[in-house]
mmCIF file of C-alpha atoms in Angstrom:
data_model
loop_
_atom_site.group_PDB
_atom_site.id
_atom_site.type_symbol
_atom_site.label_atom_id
_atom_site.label_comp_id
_atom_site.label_asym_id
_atom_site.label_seq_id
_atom_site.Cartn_x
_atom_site.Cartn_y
_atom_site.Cartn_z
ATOM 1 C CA UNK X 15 -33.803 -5.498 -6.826
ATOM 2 C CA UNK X 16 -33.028 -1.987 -5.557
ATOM 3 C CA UNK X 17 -29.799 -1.355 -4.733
ATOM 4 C CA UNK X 18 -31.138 -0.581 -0.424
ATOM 5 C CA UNK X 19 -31.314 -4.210 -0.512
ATOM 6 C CA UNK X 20 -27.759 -5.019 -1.380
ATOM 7 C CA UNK X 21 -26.210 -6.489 1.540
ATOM 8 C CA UNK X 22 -23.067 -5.137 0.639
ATOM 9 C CA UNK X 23 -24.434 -1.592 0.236
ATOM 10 C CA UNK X 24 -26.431 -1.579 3.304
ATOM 11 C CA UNK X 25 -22.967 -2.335 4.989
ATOM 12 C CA UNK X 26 -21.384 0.505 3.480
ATOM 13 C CA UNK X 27 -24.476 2.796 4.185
ATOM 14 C CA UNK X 28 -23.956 1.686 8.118
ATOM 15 C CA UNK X 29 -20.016 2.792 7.906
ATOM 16 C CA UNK X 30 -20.494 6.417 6.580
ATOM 17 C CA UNK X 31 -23.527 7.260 9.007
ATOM 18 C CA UNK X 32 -20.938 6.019 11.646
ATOM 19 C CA UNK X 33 -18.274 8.523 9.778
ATOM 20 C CA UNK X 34 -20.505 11.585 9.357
ATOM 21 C CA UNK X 35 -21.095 11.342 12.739
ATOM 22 C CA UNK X 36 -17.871 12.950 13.274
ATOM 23 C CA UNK X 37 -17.056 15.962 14.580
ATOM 24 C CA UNK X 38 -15.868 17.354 10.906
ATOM 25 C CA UNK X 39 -13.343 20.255 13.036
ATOM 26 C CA UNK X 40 -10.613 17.962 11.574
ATOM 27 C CA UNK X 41 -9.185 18.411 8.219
ATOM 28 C CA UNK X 42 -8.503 14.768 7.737
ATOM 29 C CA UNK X 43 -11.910 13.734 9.202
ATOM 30 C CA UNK X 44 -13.365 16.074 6.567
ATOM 31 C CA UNK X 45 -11.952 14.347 3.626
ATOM 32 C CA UNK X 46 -12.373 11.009 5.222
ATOM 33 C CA UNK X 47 -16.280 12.029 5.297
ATOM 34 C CA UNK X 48 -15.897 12.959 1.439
ATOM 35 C CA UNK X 49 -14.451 10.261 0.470
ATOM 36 C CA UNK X 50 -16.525 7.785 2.544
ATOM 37 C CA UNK X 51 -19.627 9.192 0.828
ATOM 38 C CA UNK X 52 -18.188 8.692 -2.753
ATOM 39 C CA UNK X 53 -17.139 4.898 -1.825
ATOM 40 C CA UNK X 54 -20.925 4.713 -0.788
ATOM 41 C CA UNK X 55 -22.261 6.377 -4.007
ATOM 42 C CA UNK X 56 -19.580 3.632 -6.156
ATOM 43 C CA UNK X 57 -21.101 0.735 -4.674
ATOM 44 C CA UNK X 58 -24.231 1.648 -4.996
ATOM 45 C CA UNK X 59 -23.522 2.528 -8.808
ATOM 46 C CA UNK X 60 -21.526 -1.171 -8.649
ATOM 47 C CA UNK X 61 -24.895 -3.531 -6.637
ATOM 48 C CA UNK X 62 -27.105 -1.911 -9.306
ATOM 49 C CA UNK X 63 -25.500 -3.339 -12.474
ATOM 50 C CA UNK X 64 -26.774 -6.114 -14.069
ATOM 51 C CA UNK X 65 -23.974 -7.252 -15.945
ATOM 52 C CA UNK X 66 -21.674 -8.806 -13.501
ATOM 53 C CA UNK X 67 -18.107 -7.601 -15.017
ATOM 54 C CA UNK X 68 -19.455 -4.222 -14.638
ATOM 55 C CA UNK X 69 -20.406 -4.413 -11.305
ATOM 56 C CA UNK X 70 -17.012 -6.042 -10.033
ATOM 57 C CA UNK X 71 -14.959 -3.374 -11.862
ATOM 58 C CA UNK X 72 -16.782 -0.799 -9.572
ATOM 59 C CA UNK X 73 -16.506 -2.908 -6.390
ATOM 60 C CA UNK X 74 -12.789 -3.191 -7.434
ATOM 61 C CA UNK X 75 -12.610 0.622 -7.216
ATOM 62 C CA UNK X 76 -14.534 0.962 -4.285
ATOM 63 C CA UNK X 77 -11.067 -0.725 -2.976
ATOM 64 C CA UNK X 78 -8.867 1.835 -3.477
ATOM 65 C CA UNK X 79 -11.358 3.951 -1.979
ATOM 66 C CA UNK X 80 -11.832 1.954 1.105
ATOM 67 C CA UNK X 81 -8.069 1.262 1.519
ATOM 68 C CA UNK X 82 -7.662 5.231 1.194
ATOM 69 C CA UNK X 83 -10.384 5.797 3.781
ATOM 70 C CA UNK X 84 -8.764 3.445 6.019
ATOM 71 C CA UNK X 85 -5.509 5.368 6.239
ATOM 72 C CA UNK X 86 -7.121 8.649 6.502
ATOM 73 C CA UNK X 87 -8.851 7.267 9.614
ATOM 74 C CA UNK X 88 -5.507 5.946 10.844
ATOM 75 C CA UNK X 89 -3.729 9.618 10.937
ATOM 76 C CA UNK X 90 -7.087 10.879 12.069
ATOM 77 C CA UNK X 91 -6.518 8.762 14.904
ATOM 78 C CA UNK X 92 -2.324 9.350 14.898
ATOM 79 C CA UNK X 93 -3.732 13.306 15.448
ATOM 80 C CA UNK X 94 -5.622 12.049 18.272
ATOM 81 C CA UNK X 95 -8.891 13.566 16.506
ATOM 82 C CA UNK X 96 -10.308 9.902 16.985
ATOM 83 C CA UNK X 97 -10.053 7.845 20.747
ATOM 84 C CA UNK X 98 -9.166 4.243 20.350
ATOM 85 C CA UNK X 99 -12.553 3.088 20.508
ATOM 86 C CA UNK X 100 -14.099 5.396 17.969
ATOM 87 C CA UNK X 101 -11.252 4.598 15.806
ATOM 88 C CA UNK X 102 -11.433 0.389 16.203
ATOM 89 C CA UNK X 103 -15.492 0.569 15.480
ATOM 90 C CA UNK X 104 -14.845 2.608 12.044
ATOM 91 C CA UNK X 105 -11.408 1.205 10.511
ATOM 92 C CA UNK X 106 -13.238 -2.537 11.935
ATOM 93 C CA UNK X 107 -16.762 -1.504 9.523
ATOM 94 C CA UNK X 108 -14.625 -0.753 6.845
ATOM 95 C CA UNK X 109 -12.016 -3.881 6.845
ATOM 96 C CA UNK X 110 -15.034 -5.847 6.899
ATOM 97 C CA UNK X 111 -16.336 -3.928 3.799
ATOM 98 C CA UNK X 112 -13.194 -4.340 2.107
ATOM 99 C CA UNK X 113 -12.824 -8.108 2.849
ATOM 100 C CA UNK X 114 -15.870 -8.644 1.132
ATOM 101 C CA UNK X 115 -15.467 -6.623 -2.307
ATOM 102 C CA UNK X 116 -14.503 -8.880 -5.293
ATOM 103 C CA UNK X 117 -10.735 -8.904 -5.939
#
């Protein structure tokens, strides 16, 4: 199975084409568009292992990640570079991506 057909990925792959969407003017938008790219590329690395301990211990750092995107997008937002609605729709995609990467 390619990794396109992970659930989880595809998920992910929704939330940064939201993200790069962006006007990137912002510093803090720019490095939440970084990083939200990397936390793609990591769980793509994580769906396509075979062995499953591998592929949690990348999910588990795609946490971090996620949790770090999520505050970026929070003083995005504190800057008033994000409205309230833009804000909700991205910091929503990615709770739901973090609530379902293996703990």
């Amino acid at each position: 199975m390619s990794f396109h057909d992970d659930k989880l990925w595809q998920e992910a792959y929704t939330a940064v084409l939201d993200l790069s969407e962006l006007d990137g003017e912002n510093e803090v938008i720019r490095k939440a568009q970084k990083l939200g790219l990397k936390t793609l590329a990591i769980i793509a690395d994580g769906v396509s292992r075979r062995d499953h301990r591998e592929r949690d211990t990348k999910l588990r750092d795609a946490m971090g990640l996620v949790a770090g995107l999520r505050s970026m997008l929070s003083v995005a937002w504190a800057q008033e570079a994000l409205d309230d609605d833009t804000f909700a729709k991205l910091d929503g995609a990615y709770e739901a991506l973090f609530n379902k990467l293996p703990r």
